Every structure is written in C-alpha cells, then in structure tokens.
Amino acid sequence: MLSVLATLIMLALLFIAYRNVSSVIASALPLATAGIAGLLTVTLLFDAVHGITLAFGFTLIGVAQDYPLHLLSHSRPDRSPLQSARELWSTLATGVASTCIAYGTFLFSGVVGLTQLAFFTVAALFAAGLSTRFLLPRLMQLPRRDFGDSARLGRLWQLMTTLPRPRWAGAAMVILCLAVIVLTPGPMWENDLGKLTPVPSDLLEIDNELRGQLGSPDLRFMLVIEALNDEDALTRLELLEPRLAELKGEGAISGYDHAARYLPSAARQLMRQQQLPADAALRESLSAALTDTAFRPEVFEPFFNDVAQTRQLTPLTAQQLQDSPLGARFALLLNTREQGTAALVTFAGVSDLQALESLVPIAGNGVVLLDLKAASESLVAQQRTRLLWSLAAAAILLIAVVTAALRSRERVLRVLAPMALTTLLLLAILHGAGIPLTLFHLIALILAAGLGLDYALFFEHAAEDPREQCRSLHAVLVCALSTLIVFSLLATSTLPVLQAIGVTVALGVAINFVLALAMHKREATTPAR
C-alpha cells in the first residue's frame, strides 16, 4: 500500500513539475535499465540472487531516478536533448562514479548478500548513467519551456542564497554533534540480530509464547560435541543423560533433546538385546501372567516371534534412521562429516547457565557450550568494523575522484562538506534519540550520502549563470521532494526495517538539501526574467 501510494504521489509531482506526459514516462527508462543490468550482473556472477540484494538493491538504486530528472530540468528549446545531455554529462558522471565508489564498499564486507548488493548497485547505477546520457535523449521531445527563464525560481534562488550563513555555524554544528554522540548514554550500535527482523514485536511475542507451550528448544544455547564417528557421539551423549535429567529435575532447564534419545549407541542396543529372556523363560513368565485370565495362550504367538526376531537383529544405524520419518529431526542433532561427527544437545527454558557449563567436563574433549546470541553479536560487530574501514577507504577514494573532476580545493569542499556534515548530524540525531544503529541505518546513511553528493554537485554545476542556477534549483527541488515523499511514507511503516530506512533517508534528504544550498558559492546574481 505504501509503495503504491508513494508511486502515485511521485508521478503526480513529476507531472506537475514537467507538464509533459511523454517525458515523464520516458524518464523511467534509466531506472528500468538499472534494474535489468543489476539483476543480470548478479545472475551471471552468482548461482542465485540473495534475498538482501532484492530487498535493498532497488532501494539503493533509487538515486538513479534523479539522473533523468536532472536532464529534464536542464533541457531547453534552443538545445536538443542530446546537446543538453552532453553538457550535463561531466557533472552527472562525477555523481555516478562517486556513488558507485560508496556502494562498492559492500564488496569488502565479507557477507555474500552485501557483496551481491555491491555488484547489483554498481552495475545498475553505471547502466542508469549511460542510459541517461545516450538513450533517454533520443526518446525525449524538444521541450517547450526553459526552467532557466522562470522568474519565480530566480527569486527563490536569490532568497535562499541570501539567507545568513555565519562562518562559525559549521564548526559549532560539528562540536555539538560530537558532544551528543560522546555524551549520550546507551549503545551506539545494535548487535542483536533479533532486532533486525522485519516481523512486528507483537507477533514475535506470540511466537515465543507458542514455542514455550510446545516445548520447542531455545536455540540460543546448545552443546556441541565433536566426536570421531556416530557411535562415539551417541556413547558420549548417553554419558550426559543422567546429568541432563538432574538439571531438568532441578529446574535449571525445562527440557532437552539429543540424538541418543532417538537412536541408542550400538553397544546399548546389543546390551538390551542380551537382556531379552530366552524363549522358554518368556513363555513360562507369560503362562504365569495369564493364570486366572480369559486370554488364550495362542494369541501371543506373534509376540514370541517378534522377540525371537529382535534377538537376531543387527543394531540400527544413523543412516537407517535418517531414511525414516524421524530423519529430518535426527539430522539436525547428528551431523556426519568426513572429519568426524558433530552432535548437538539443545535446551528449552534455560534458567541457570552455570549449571549448563557443568556438562562440558562430563562429555569429554571437543565439547563447546555455544551461546549463539553472543556469537552472532560478536560476528555482527566484526563485520560492521570491517565495513566501516571499507567506508573510510571509499571516502578517501571519493575525495580523489571529486578533486580530479572539480580541480579546486574550494569547490571540492563545497561539494563534500554538506554530505559529511549531514552524515554526522544523522548519527547525532539517531543516537541522541536513543536509537541504536543497525545495518539498515548504515545502508540508509550511504544512500542519503549519495543523494546529498548529487545535490551539491549540481548546485556547484550552476556556477554563476543565473539561468543555470534556476535549472539546477528546479532539478534538485524535484529530486529532493520526490525522494522525501517516498521515504517519509516509509517512515510511517510499523515494520522496524522500513521505518529505520525511511526516517534516516528522509532526514538525510532534507538536511542535505539545506546544507548543499547553504554552502554554495554566494554570488550577486540577477533573477532570470
């Protein structure tokens, strides 16, 4: 519903802004090209497309929708669309390259899904840029109006650029943001994978309640036994059985499960066979039991035959059990590999962790009590640190690319400073509001940075030409408003994932627009007539 509503509002905005149905429809070409190119690249490089690629890929390449809007806003009657695209290409190409560098950091994340996401977004944005440069102009009609002649846009530009911009404001903002980040209590990052689920909290509570009533295992803690083979693993599990029963009786756990409950070791199976009475003794015991009853002795002949057959059976193996209806559950508890066998003991209702730790010395060598929550949080922290270092390297490369394109320290500062300051402001706002940052916030921050860089580049492209300033202002206004509407709607979602992305990008777009305009070079200009 949110997607449909956002699409309708954005289309209405584009029709109002450009008043040309064919141009608006044609502007969808770069985004469509981006999606096809991204999916094709991932399909060729990987066996399957990861869910996270689809989930976030099309969100991240939303920046590609700005490319045709810049072309539409900068088109004019005295230039063909191809000429306008050629004049705009230097600025557009710098934006495409810079955004690809930022998204390319996911290549070094160490996570397959994020690696796919990097290939998807980089290929998609590259294709969208080329499509805007070479394909879209051939489908566009010669515009009937020039936004550079808009007196209203000229007055708006002059009003915005004449607002007070004290030099100390930037430094004060940096100091304030750093103070909020350092002094605000609470964690900066969210490491709990359970908080990353898109499932609403009320449904998670119902799920936990149902699992408790069904006696399902708590998969946070599990005992892992590395054994030589299946028989060794089952024997060691049987040694744990008395202590496990004690823990359940003491209330340290409410239940447990392991493979030996379904398949005893071969030694125990043979011992049980040996405990079966001989045929004569069994018949004598049954005859005594049937005394003074109405049962006929011949009715129990099948029972005698079954016992006799059981004495001759070979022990049941793990392979035989895996081919049975219990096989799926059994395979989760006993995993046979070339290097040996891994056996798991799962627990339900754990209330005493120290009691669980007493199981380790009983089970012998090669035993680990896993806390999957702690292990996953440690892994998330490591991957995030690796990704942040990659982002730092990307920032250095980004500065080099923008410097090579603009060839002026002052111009580079005006382009990159709004993006950097916006990112710092977003971090301070989210942390100050008590919101720990997740992977979704990090992706949204990168998207917001890419959009902000785009705005600053086109304001810088306007230079000192009043008409070009009006065209750039129109383009950036349309881009910012369309993005702000879409992500503001996402921010109203009850799903934590969509809400996190929506809030972060919506705030980022608004702040980036203001700062990019505020840091634009101030020149005395005459409004267009």
Short mmCIF file of C-alpha atoms in Angstrom, two decimals:
data_model
loop_
_atom_site.label_atom_id
_atom_site.label_comp_id
_atom_site.label_asym_id
_atom_site.label_seq_id
_atom_site.Cartn_x
_atom_site.Cartn_y
_atom_site.Cartn_z
CA MET A 1 0.00 0.00 0.00
CA LEU A 2 2.82 2.39 0.89
CA SER A 3 4.62 1.58 -2.38
CA VAL A 4 1.53 2.23 -4.50
CA LEU A 5 0.76 5.46 -2.65
CA ALA A 6 4.35 6.67 -2.97
CA THR A 7 4.40 5.88 -6.70
CA LEU A 8 1.15 7.76 -7.34
CA ILE A 9 2.31 10.82 -5.40
CA MET A 10 5.69 10.84 -7.14
CA LEU A 11 4.07 10.58 -10.59
CA ALA A 12 1.73 13.44 -9.71
CA LEU A 13 4.71 15.53 -8.61
CA LEU A 14 6.56 14.82 -11.86
CA PHE A 15 3.55 15.71 -14.00
CA ILE A 16 3.17 18.99 -12.10
CA ALA A 17 6.89 19.75 -12.37
CA TYR A 18 7.32 18.98 -16.09
CA ARG A 19 3.78 19.05 -17.55
CA ASN A 20 4.80 16.58 -20.22
CA VAL A 21 3.41 13.06 -20.07
CA SER A 22 5.75 11.56 -22.65
CA SER A 23 8.89 12.94 -20.96
CA VAL A 24 7.80 11.66 -17.56
CA ILE A 25 7.13 8.19 -18.97
CA ALA A 26 10.46 8.21 -20.81
CA SER A 27 12.23 9.16 -17.57
CA ALA A 28 11.51 5.68 -16.24
CA LEU A 29 13.97 4.22 -18.79
CA PRO A 30 17.19 4.73 -16.75
CA LEU A 31 15.66 3.15 -13.64
CA ALA A 32 14.35 0.19 -15.65
CA THR A 33 17.75 -0.18 -17.32
CA ALA A 34 19.39 -0.09 -13.90
CA GLY A 35 17.21 -2.88 -12.52
CA ILE A 36 17.79 -5.13 -15.52
CA ALA A 37 21.55 -4.52 -15.56
CA GLY A 38 21.85 -5.15 -11.81
CA LEU A 39 19.92 -8.42 -11.89
CA LEU A 40 21.77 -9.61 -14.99
CA THR A 41 25.16 -8.90 -13.37
CA VAL A 42 24.29 -10.77 -10.16
CA THR A 43 22.80 -13.69 -12.10
CA LEU A 44 25.97 -14.05 -14.18
CA LEU A 45 28.35 -13.84 -11.20
CA PHE A 46 26.44 -15.87 -8.60
CA ASP A 47 24.48 -19.10 -8.52
CA ALA A 48 21.40 -17.43 -7.04
CA VAL A 49 20.22 -13.93 -6.16
CA HIS A 50 20.33 -13.35 -2.39
CA GLY A 51 17.24 -12.00 -0.67
CA ILE A 52 19.09 -8.98 0.72
CA THR A 53 20.02 -7.99 -2.84
CA LEU A 54 16.39 -7.70 -3.85
CA ALA A 55 15.37 -6.21 -0.52
CA PHE A 56 17.80 -3.28 -0.61
CA GLY A 57 19.12 -3.20 -4.17
CA PHE A 58 16.11 -1.46 -5.67
CA THR A 59 16.03 0.94 -2.71
CA LEU A 60 19.66 1.95 -3.18
CA ILE A 61 19.38 2.45 -6.94
CA GLY A 62 16.53 4.89 -6.31
CA VAL A 63 19.21 7.55 -6.69
CA ALA A 64 19.23 6.64 -10.38
CA GLN A 65 15.76 8.18 -10.73
CA ASP A 66 17.40 11.58 -10.16
CA TYR A 67 19.51 11.26 -13.31
CA PRO A 68 16.69 11.71 -15.86
CA LEU A 69 15.13 14.45 -13.71
CA HIS A 70 18.31 16.50 -13.99
CA LEU A 71 18.22 16.05 -17.75
CA LEU A 72 14.56 17.08 -17.96
CA SER A 73 15.13 20.17 -15.83
CA HIS A 74 18.20 21.26 -17.80
CA SER A 75 16.64 20.73 -21.24
CA ARG A 76 15.64 23.85 -23.17
CA PRO A 77 14.12 24.77 -26.53
CA ASP A 78 17.37 26.11 -28.02
CA ARG A 79 19.24 22.83 -27.34
CA SER A 80 18.45 19.32 -28.45
CA PRO A 81 18.13 16.75 -25.64
CA LEU A 82 21.38 15.18 -26.87
CA GLN A 83 23.20 18.52 -26.53
CA SER A 84 21.76 19.04 -23.03
CA ALA A 85 22.84 15.56 -22.02
CA ARG A 86 26.33 16.19 -23.38
CA GLU A 87 26.68 19.45 -21.41
CA LEU A 88 25.39 17.79 -18.25
CA TRP A 89 27.45 14.62 -18.57
CA SER A 90 30.58 15.78 -16.71
CA THR A 91 28.62 16.57 -13.54
CA LEU A 92 26.38 13.53 -13.90
CA ALA A 93 29.32 11.18 -14.48
CA THR A 94 31.07 12.52 -11.38
CA GLY A 95 27.94 11.79 -9.33
CA VAL A 96 27.60 8.29 -10.79
CA ALA A 97 31.26 7.45 -10.15
CA SER A 98 31.15 8.82 -6.61
CA THR A 99 28.01 6.89 -5.70
CA CYS A 100 29.42 3.69 -7.19
CA ILE A 101 32.53 4.12 -5.02
CA ALA A 102 30.36 4.46 -1.91
CA TYR A 103 28.24 1.42 -2.73
CA GLY A 104 31.30 -0.53 -3.80
CA THR A 105 32.42 -0.73 -0.17
CA PHE A 106 29.98 -3.62 0.28
CA LEU A 107 32.34 -5.70 -1.86
CA PHE A 108 34.66 -5.97 1.13
CA SER A 109 32.03 -6.64 3.79
CA GLY A 110 32.68 -10.40 3.89
CA VAL A 111 28.91 -11.06 3.65
CA VAL A 112 27.68 -12.76 0.48
CA GLY A 113 24.42 -10.83 0.44
CA LEU A 114 26.21 -7.46 0.72
CA THR A 115 28.77 -8.48 -1.90
CA GLN A 116 25.92 -9.21 -4.29
CA LEU A 117 24.37 -5.89 -3.32
CA ALA A 118 27.58 -4.10 -4.30
CA PHE A 119 27.69 -5.73 -7.75
CA PHE A 120 23.98 -5.06 -8.22
CA THR A 121 24.08 -1.36 -7.32
CA VAL A 122 27.33 -0.51 -9.10
CA ALA A 123 26.24 -2.20 -12.33
CA ALA A 124 22.77 -0.68 -12.04
CA LEU A 125 23.94 2.89 -11.47
CA PHE A 126 26.55 2.62 -14.23
CA ALA A 127 23.84 1.44 -16.65
CA ALA A 128 21.44 4.17 -15.50
CA GLY A 129 24.07 6.85 -16.11
CA LEU A 130 24.82 5.60 -19.63
CA SER A 131 21.11 5.26 -20.36
CA THR A 132 20.53 8.88 -19.30
CA ARG A 133 23.42 10.05 -21.43
CA PHE A 134 22.84 8.11 -24.66
CA LEU A 135 19.35 6.50 -24.76
CA LEU A 136 16.93 8.82 -22.98
CA PRO A 137 17.74 11.96 -25.05
CA ARG A 138 16.76 10.10 -28.23
CA LEU A 139 13.29 9.43 -26.78
CA MET A 140 12.70 12.95 -25.47
CA GLN A 141 10.86 15.64 -27.33
CA LEU A 142 12.25 19.15 -27.68
CA PRO A 143 10.95 20.97 -24.57
CA ARG A 144 8.58 23.91 -24.97
CA ARG A 145 9.91 25.79 -21.94
CA ASP A 146 13.20 26.64 -20.29
CA PHE A 147 13.20 26.48 -16.50
CA GLY A 148 16.10 28.91 -16.57
CA ASP A 149 13.63 31.65 -17.64
CA SER A 150 11.46 31.19 -14.53
CA ALA A 151 11.32 34.44 -12.56
CA ARG A 152 9.81 32.54 -9.63
CA LEU A 153 12.76 30.14 -9.47
CA GLY A 154 15.13 33.08 -9.81
CA ARG A 155 13.59 34.86 -6.85
CA LEU A 156 13.60 31.64 -4.81
CA TRP A 157 17.27 31.07 -5.59
CA GLN A 158 18.15 34.62 -4.60
CA LEU A 159 16.12 34.31 -1.39
CA MET A 160 17.80 31.04 -0.42
CA THR A 161 21.31 32.19 -1.20
CA THR A 162 20.92 35.49 0.68
CA LEU A 163 19.95 33.85 3.96
CA PRO A 164 22.55 34.43 6.71
CA ARG A 165 25.35 31.87 6.76
CA PRO A 166 27.68 32.59 9.68
CA ARG A 167 31.10 31.00 9.27
CA TRP A 168 31.09 29.68 12.83
CA ALA A 169 27.87 27.67 12.28
CA GLY A 170 29.60 24.70 10.68
CA ALA A 171 32.21 24.33 13.41
CA ALA A 172 29.56 24.76 16.11
CA MET A 173 27.44 22.07 14.48
CA VAL A 174 30.36 19.63 14.37
CA ILE A 175 31.18 20.24 18.04
CA LEU A 176 27.53 19.83 19.06
CA CYS A 177 27.15 16.59 17.10
CA LEU A 178 30.32 15.10 18.57
CA ALA A 179 29.17 16.08 22.07
CA VAL A 180 25.81 14.35 21.55
CA ILE A 181 27.47 11.21 20.18
CA VAL A 182 30.01 11.01 23.01
CA LEU A 183 27.86 12.08 25.96
CA THR A 184 24.52 10.41 25.17
CA PRO A 185 24.21 7.17 27.18
CA GLY A 186 23.27 3.92 25.54
CA PRO A 187 24.82 1.76 22.82
CA MET A 188 25.78 3.36 19.52
CA TRP A 189 25.24 0.14 17.53
CA GLU A 190 22.67 -2.63 17.67
CA ASN A 191 24.34 -6.06 17.56
CA ASP A 192 21.29 -8.18 18.38
CA LEU A 193 20.18 -9.91 15.17
CA GLY A 194 16.75 -10.40 16.71
CA LYS A 195 16.23 -6.63 16.48
CA LEU A 196 16.89 -6.72 12.73
CA THR A 197 13.84 -8.83 11.92
CA PRO A 198 11.06 -7.13 9.93
CA VAL A 199 8.48 -9.12 11.95
CA PRO A 200 6.46 -6.85 14.33
CA SER A 201 7.22 -7.25 18.05
CA ASP A 202 3.68 -8.41 18.95
CA LEU A 203 3.98 -11.34 16.52
CA LEU A 204 7.39 -12.22 17.97
CA GLU A 205 5.86 -12.33 21.46
CA ILE A 206 3.12 -14.67 20.25
CA ASP A 207 5.73 -16.85 18.56
CA ASN A 208 7.79 -17.08 21.77
CA GLU A 209 4.67 -17.96 23.78
CA LEU A 210 3.70 -20.73 21.36
CA ARG A 211 7.23 -22.13 21.36
CA GLY A 212 7.20 -22.23 25.14
CA GLN A 213 3.84 -24.03 25.25
CA LEU A 214 5.03 -26.57 22.65
CA GLY A 215 8.30 -27.15 24.49
CA SER A 216 10.35 -26.10 21.46
CA PRO A 217 14.09 -25.78 22.10
CA ASP A 218 15.65 -22.43 22.91
CA LEU A 219 18.22 -22.19 20.14
CA ARG A 220 20.31 -19.62 21.95
CA PHE A 221 22.29 -22.26 23.93
CA MET A 222 23.45 -25.60 22.58
CA LEU A 223 26.14 -28.10 23.46
CA VAL A 224 28.31 -29.18 20.52
CA ILE A 225 30.23 -32.47 20.76
CA GLU A 226 32.91 -33.17 18.16
CA ALA A 227 33.24 -36.96 18.04
CA LEU A 228 35.25 -39.43 15.98
CA ASN A 229 32.18 -41.10 14.46
CA ASP A 230 28.47 -41.66 15.04
CA GLU A 231 29.00 -44.40 17.64
CA ASP A 232 31.41 -42.26 19.64
CA ALA A 233 28.97 -39.33 19.56
CA LEU A 234 26.00 -41.45 20.70
CA THR A 235 28.03 -43.01 23.51
CA ARG A 236 29.11 -39.60 24.81
CA LEU A 237 25.53 -38.35 24.64
CA GLU A 238 24.42 -41.31 26.77
CA LEU A 239 27.01 -40.37 29.38
CA LEU A 240 25.34 -36.96 29.63
CA GLU A 241 21.83 -38.35 30.09
CA PRO A 242 21.89 -38.71 33.93
CA ARG A 243 23.20 -35.16 34.40
CA LEU A 244 20.68 -33.77 31.91
CA ALA A 245 17.85 -35.46 33.83
CA GLU A 246 19.19 -33.91 37.05
CA LEU A 247 19.26 -30.43 35.52
CA LYS A 248 15.68 -30.82 34.40
CA GLY A 249 14.65 -32.01 37.85
CA GLU A 250 16.45 -29.07 39.49
CA GLY A 251 14.67 -26.59 37.21
CA ALA A 252 17.86 -25.37 35.53
CA ILE A 253 16.26 -26.33 32.20
CA SER A 254 12.71 -27.26 31.31
CA GLY A 255 13.71 -29.76 28.61
CA TYR A 256 16.44 -31.04 26.35
CA ASP A 257 16.92 -33.05 23.19
CA HIS A 258 19.74 -35.02 21.57
CA ALA A 259 20.27 -37.78 19.01
CA ALA A 260 20.72 -40.62 21.54
CA ARG A 261 17.09 -40.21 22.59
CA TYR A 262 16.10 -41.46 19.13
CA LEU A 263 18.99 -43.80 18.42
CA PRO A 264 20.91 -45.54 21.25
CA SER A 265 24.51 -46.46 20.63
CA ALA A 266 25.20 -49.91 19.13
CA ALA A 267 26.64 -51.08 22.45
CA ARG A 268 23.46 -50.13 24.29
CA GLN A 269 21.29 -51.77 21.62
CA LEU A 270 23.28 -55.02 21.96
CA MET A 271 23.04 -54.83 25.75
CA ARG A 272 19.27 -54.50 25.51
CA GLN A 273 19.14 -57.48 23.14
CA GLN A 274 21.07 -59.57 25.66
CA GLN A 275 18.56 -58.65 28.35
CA LEU A 276 15.71 -60.23 26.39
CA PRO A 277 14.66 -63.51 28.11
CA ALA A 278 15.09 -66.86 26.37
CA ASP A 279 12.04 -68.26 24.61
CA ALA A 280 11.33 -70.88 27.31
CA ALA A 281 11.65 -68.38 30.15
CA LEU A 282 9.47 -65.89 28.28
CA ARG A 283 6.74 -68.50 27.74
CA GLU A 284 6.89 -69.54 31.38
CA SER A 285 6.55 -65.94 32.57
CA LEU A 286 3.65 -65.32 30.20
CA SER A 287 1.91 -68.53 31.27
CA ALA A 288 2.09 -67.40 34.90
CA ALA A 289 0.77 -63.99 33.96
CA LEU A 290 -2.21 -65.49 32.11
CA THR A 291 -3.34 -67.55 35.07
CA ASP A 292 -6.92 -66.76 36.04
CA THR A 293 -7.43 -64.63 32.88
CA ALA A 294 -9.65 -65.18 29.84
CA PHE A 295 -6.77 -64.81 27.36
CA ARG A 296 -5.91 -67.73 25.14
CA PRO A 297 -2.16 -68.56 25.08
CA GLU A 298 -2.03 -68.90 21.26
CA VAL A 299 -2.98 -65.26 20.86
CA PHE A 300 0.56 -64.26 21.97
CA GLU A 301 2.43 -66.33 19.37
CA PRO A 302 3.19 -63.22 17.21
CA PHE A 303 4.73 -61.63 20.31
CA PHE A 304 7.08 -64.61 20.84
CA ASN A 305 8.05 -64.46 17.15
CA ASP A 306 8.83 -60.72 17.37
CA VAL A 307 11.05 -61.21 20.41
CA ALA A 308 12.87 -64.08 18.71
CA GLN A 309 13.43 -61.94 15.63
CA THR A 310 14.65 -59.00 17.74
CA ARG A 311 17.39 -61.20 19.23
CA GLN A 312 18.83 -61.63 15.71
CA LEU A 313 18.61 -58.00 14.51
CA THR A 314 21.77 -56.03 13.80
CA PRO A 315 21.99 -52.65 15.57
CA LEU A 316 20.10 -49.77 13.95
CA THR A 317 22.40 -47.20 12.32
CA ALA A 318 22.17 -43.45 11.90
CA GLN A 319 21.84 -43.83 8.14
CA GLN A 320 18.84 -46.14 8.53
CA LEU A 321 17.16 -43.71 10.91
CA GLN A 322 17.74 -40.76 8.58
CA ASP A 323 15.73 -42.56 5.91
CA SER A 324 12.77 -42.80 8.31
CA PRO A 325 10.09 -40.20 9.21
CA LEU A 326 12.36 -39.14 12.11
CA GLY A 327 15.22 -38.46 9.72
CA ALA A 328 14.75 -34.68 9.38
CA ARG A 329 14.75 -34.07 13.13
CA PHE A 330 17.57 -36.55 13.72
CA ALA A 331 19.76 -34.90 11.05
CA LEU A 332 19.58 -31.60 12.94
CA LEU A 333 21.02 -33.27 16.04
CA LEU A 334 23.69 -35.51 14.48
CA ASN A 335 25.76 -34.36 11.53
CA THR A 336 28.17 -36.87 9.98
CA ARG A 337 31.12 -35.47 8.02
CA GLU A 338 34.40 -36.76 6.62
CA GLN A 339 36.32 -35.25 9.54
CA GLY A 340 34.01 -36.81 12.14
CA THR A 341 30.59 -36.40 13.67
CA ALA A 342 29.11 -33.32 15.32
CA ALA A 343 26.35 -33.98 17.86
CA LEU A 344 24.12 -31.26 19.31
CA VAL A 345 22.28 -31.07 22.60
CA THR A 346 19.52 -28.45 22.53
CA PHE A 347 17.79 -26.98 25.59
CA ALA A 348 14.45 -25.42 26.44
CA GLY A 349 13.70 -22.99 29.26
CA VAL A 350 17.30 -22.33 30.32
CA SER A 351 17.37 -20.56 33.71
CA ASP A 352 20.84 -21.48 35.04
CA LEU A 353 23.75 -21.04 32.63
CA GLN A 354 26.35 -22.15 35.18
CA ALA A 355 24.53 -25.47 35.56
CA LEU A 356 24.78 -25.98 31.79
CA GLU A 357 28.51 -25.35 31.93
CA SER A 358 28.86 -28.36 34.24
CA LEU A 359 28.02 -30.59 31.27
CA VAL A 360 31.24 -29.76 29.41
CA PRO A 361 33.73 -31.79 31.53
CA ILE A 362 31.33 -34.76 31.64
CA ALA A 363 31.18 -35.03 27.84
CA GLY A 364 34.98 -35.15 27.43
CA ASN A 365 37.20 -33.43 24.89
CA GLY A 366 35.99 -31.49 21.86
CA VAL A 367 32.92 -30.08 23.62
CA VAL A 368 31.75 -26.47 23.39
CA LEU A 369 28.77 -24.80 25.02
CA LEU A 370 27.65 -22.27 22.44
CA ASP A 371 25.81 -19.05 23.20
CA LEU A 372 24.54 -18.32 19.70
CA LYS A 373 23.31 -14.85 20.65
CA ALA A 374 26.73 -13.80 21.93
CA ALA A 375 28.46 -15.43 18.96
CA SER A 376 26.16 -13.72 16.43
CA GLU A 377 26.58 -10.33 18.14
CA SER A 378 30.35 -10.73 18.01
CA LEU A 379 30.15 -11.61 14.31
CA VAL A 380 27.91 -8.60 13.59
CA ALA A 381 30.39 -6.30 15.37
CA GLN A 382 33.32 -7.73 13.41
CA GLN A 383 31.55 -7.38 10.06
CA ARG A 384 30.45 -3.85 10.88
CA THR A 385 34.01 -2.85 11.82
CA ARG A 386 35.24 -4.29 8.56
CA LEU A 387 32.55 -2.40 6.64
CA LEU A 388 33.35 0.88 8.40
CA TRP A 389 37.02 0.55 7.48
CA SER A 390 35.94 -0.07 3.89
CA LEU A 391 33.80 3.07 4.02
CA ALA A 392 36.78 5.04 5.28
CA ALA A 393 38.85 3.81 2.34
CA ALA A 394 35.98 4.66 -0.01
CA ALA A 395 35.83 8.18 1.43
CA ILE A 396 39.49 8.73 0.55
CA LEU A 397 38.90 7.45 -2.98
CA LEU A 398 35.78 9.60 -3.25
CA ILE A 399 37.73 12.73 -2.34
CA ALA A 400 40.29 11.85 -5.01
CA VAL A 401 37.61 11.41 -7.70
CA VAL A 402 35.79 14.64 -6.87
CA THR A 403 39.10 16.53 -6.69
CA ALA A 404 40.10 15.23 -10.10
CA ALA A 405 36.74 16.30 -11.53
CA LEU A 406 36.50 19.77 -9.95
CA ARG A 407 40.23 20.64 -9.71
CA SER A 408 39.68 23.20 -6.97
CA ARG A 409 40.05 22.81 -3.23
CA GLU A 410 37.24 25.30 -2.54
CA ARG A 411 34.84 23.57 -4.94
CA VAL A 412 35.67 20.14 -3.51
CA LEU A 413 34.97 21.44 -0.02
CA ARG A 414 31.62 22.90 -1.09
CA VAL A 415 30.60 19.55 -2.62
CA LEU A 416 31.81 17.16 0.08
CA ALA A 417 31.23 19.19 3.24
CA PRO A 418 27.39 19.04 3.10
CA MET A 419 27.46 15.26 2.70
CA ALA A 420 29.94 14.77 5.56
CA LEU A 421 28.14 17.17 7.89
CA THR A 422 24.75 15.59 7.11
CA THR A 423 26.10 12.14 7.96
CA LEU A 424 27.44 13.45 11.27
CA LEU A 425 24.11 15.17 12.02
CA LEU A 426 22.16 11.99 11.29
CA LEU A 427 24.40 9.98 13.59
CA ALA A 428 23.91 12.55 16.37
CA ILE A 429 20.13 12.73 15.88
CA LEU A 430 19.63 8.96 15.89
CA HIS A 431 21.97 8.34 18.81
CA GLY A 432 20.56 11.27 20.75
CA ALA A 433 17.06 9.84 20.24
CA GLY A 434 18.21 6.57 21.80
CA ILE A 435 18.09 4.59 18.53
CA PRO A 436 20.97 2.07 18.22
CA LEU A 437 22.22 1.92 14.65
CA THR A 438 21.69 -1.28 12.66
CA LEU A 439 22.82 -2.48 9.25
CA PHE A 440 19.67 -0.90 7.80
CA HIS A 441 20.62 2.50 9.20
CA LEU A 442 24.10 2.11 7.72
CA ILE A 443 22.68 1.34 4.27
CA ALA A 444 20.30 4.29 4.59
CA LEU A 445 23.18 6.59 5.60
CA ILE A 446 25.10 5.59 2.47
CA LEU A 447 22.02 6.22 0.32
CA ALA A 448 21.47 9.63 1.94
CA ALA A 449 25.14 10.50 1.38
CA GLY A 450 24.85 9.59 -2.30
CA LEU A 451 21.79 11.80 -2.71
CA GLY A 452 23.48 14.68 -0.88
CA LEU A 453 26.54 14.46 -3.08
CA ASP A 454 24.26 14.62 -6.12
CA TYR A 455 22.58 17.81 -4.86
CA ALA A 456 25.88 19.53 -4.05
CA LEU A 457 27.39 18.62 -7.43
CA PHE A 458 24.53 20.16 -9.39
CA PHE A 459 24.44 23.30 -7.26
CA GLU A 460 28.16 23.61 -7.99
CA HIS A 461 27.43 22.94 -11.67
CA ALA A 462 25.18 26.03 -11.69
CA ALA A 463 28.25 28.24 -11.17
CA GLU A 464 27.45 31.93 -11.67
CA ASP A 465 24.96 31.64 -14.53
CA PRO A 466 21.51 32.80 -13.27
CA ARG A 467 19.64 30.64 -15.76
CA GLU A 468 21.70 27.57 -14.95
CA GLN A 469 21.06 28.25 -11.27
CA CYS A 470 17.31 28.17 -11.89
CA ARG A 471 17.56 24.93 -13.85
CA SER A 472 19.68 23.29 -11.14
CA LEU A 473 17.34 24.52 -8.41
CA HIS A 474 14.34 23.09 -10.26
CA ALA A 475 16.08 19.74 -10.75
CA VAL A 476 17.27 19.40 -7.17
CA LEU A 477 13.88 20.53 -5.78
CA VAL A 478 12.05 17.88 -7.80
CA CYS A 479 14.59 15.19 -6.87
CA ALA A 480 14.55 16.09 -3.19
CA LEU A 481 10.76 16.38 -2.93
CA SER A 482 10.14 13.06 -4.72
CA THR A 483 12.67 11.26 -2.52
CA LEU A 484 11.41 12.97 0.63
CA ILE A 485 7.80 11.94 -0.10
CA VAL A 486 8.69 8.30 -0.77
CA PHE A 487 10.87 7.83 2.31
CA SER A 488 8.59 9.85 4.58
CA LEU A 489 5.85 7.38 3.72
CA LEU A 490 8.23 4.51 4.54
CA ALA A 491 8.92 6.17 7.89
CA THR A 492 5.23 5.73 8.81
CA SER A 493 5.50 1.95 8.44
CA THR A 494 5.07 -0.22 11.53
CA LEU A 495 7.82 -2.54 10.28
CA PRO A 496 11.09 -1.61 12.05
CA VAL A 497 13.22 -2.15 8.94
CA LEU A 498 11.18 0.14 6.68
CA GLN A 499 10.81 2.70 9.45
CA ALA A 500 14.57 2.84 10.06
CA ILE A 501 15.34 3.34 6.36
CA GLY A 502 12.51 5.83 5.88
CA VAL A 503 13.39 8.04 8.84
CA THR A 504 17.12 8.08 8.06
CA VAL A 505 16.82 8.87 4.34
CA ALA A 506 14.01 11.41 4.77
CA LEU A 507 16.03 13.34 7.36
CA GLY A 508 19.15 12.99 5.23
CA VAL A 509 17.47 14.38 2.11
CA ALA A 510 16.12 17.44 3.94
CA ILE A 511 19.41 18.21 5.70
CA ASN A 512 21.50 17.58 2.58
CA PHE A 513 19.37 19.95 0.51
CA VAL A 514 19.64 22.76 3.06
CA LEU A 515 23.38 22.34 3.63
CA ALA A 516 24.23 21.93 -0.08
CA LEU A 517 22.43 25.18 -0.84
CA ALA A 518 23.88 26.96 2.21
CA MET A 519 27.44 26.04 1.25
CA HIS A 520 27.03 27.01 -2.39
CA LYS A 521 29.27 29.82 -3.50
CA ARG A 522 27.47 33.11 -2.91
CA GLU A 523 27.46 35.44 -5.91
CA ALA A 524 25.48 38.53 -6.63
CA THR A 525 23.13 37.47 -9.40
CA THR A 526 20.15 38.96 -11.14
CA PRO A 527 16.97 36.84 -11.18
CA ALA A 528 16.02 35.49 -14.58
CA ARG A 529 13.12 37.17 -16.32
#
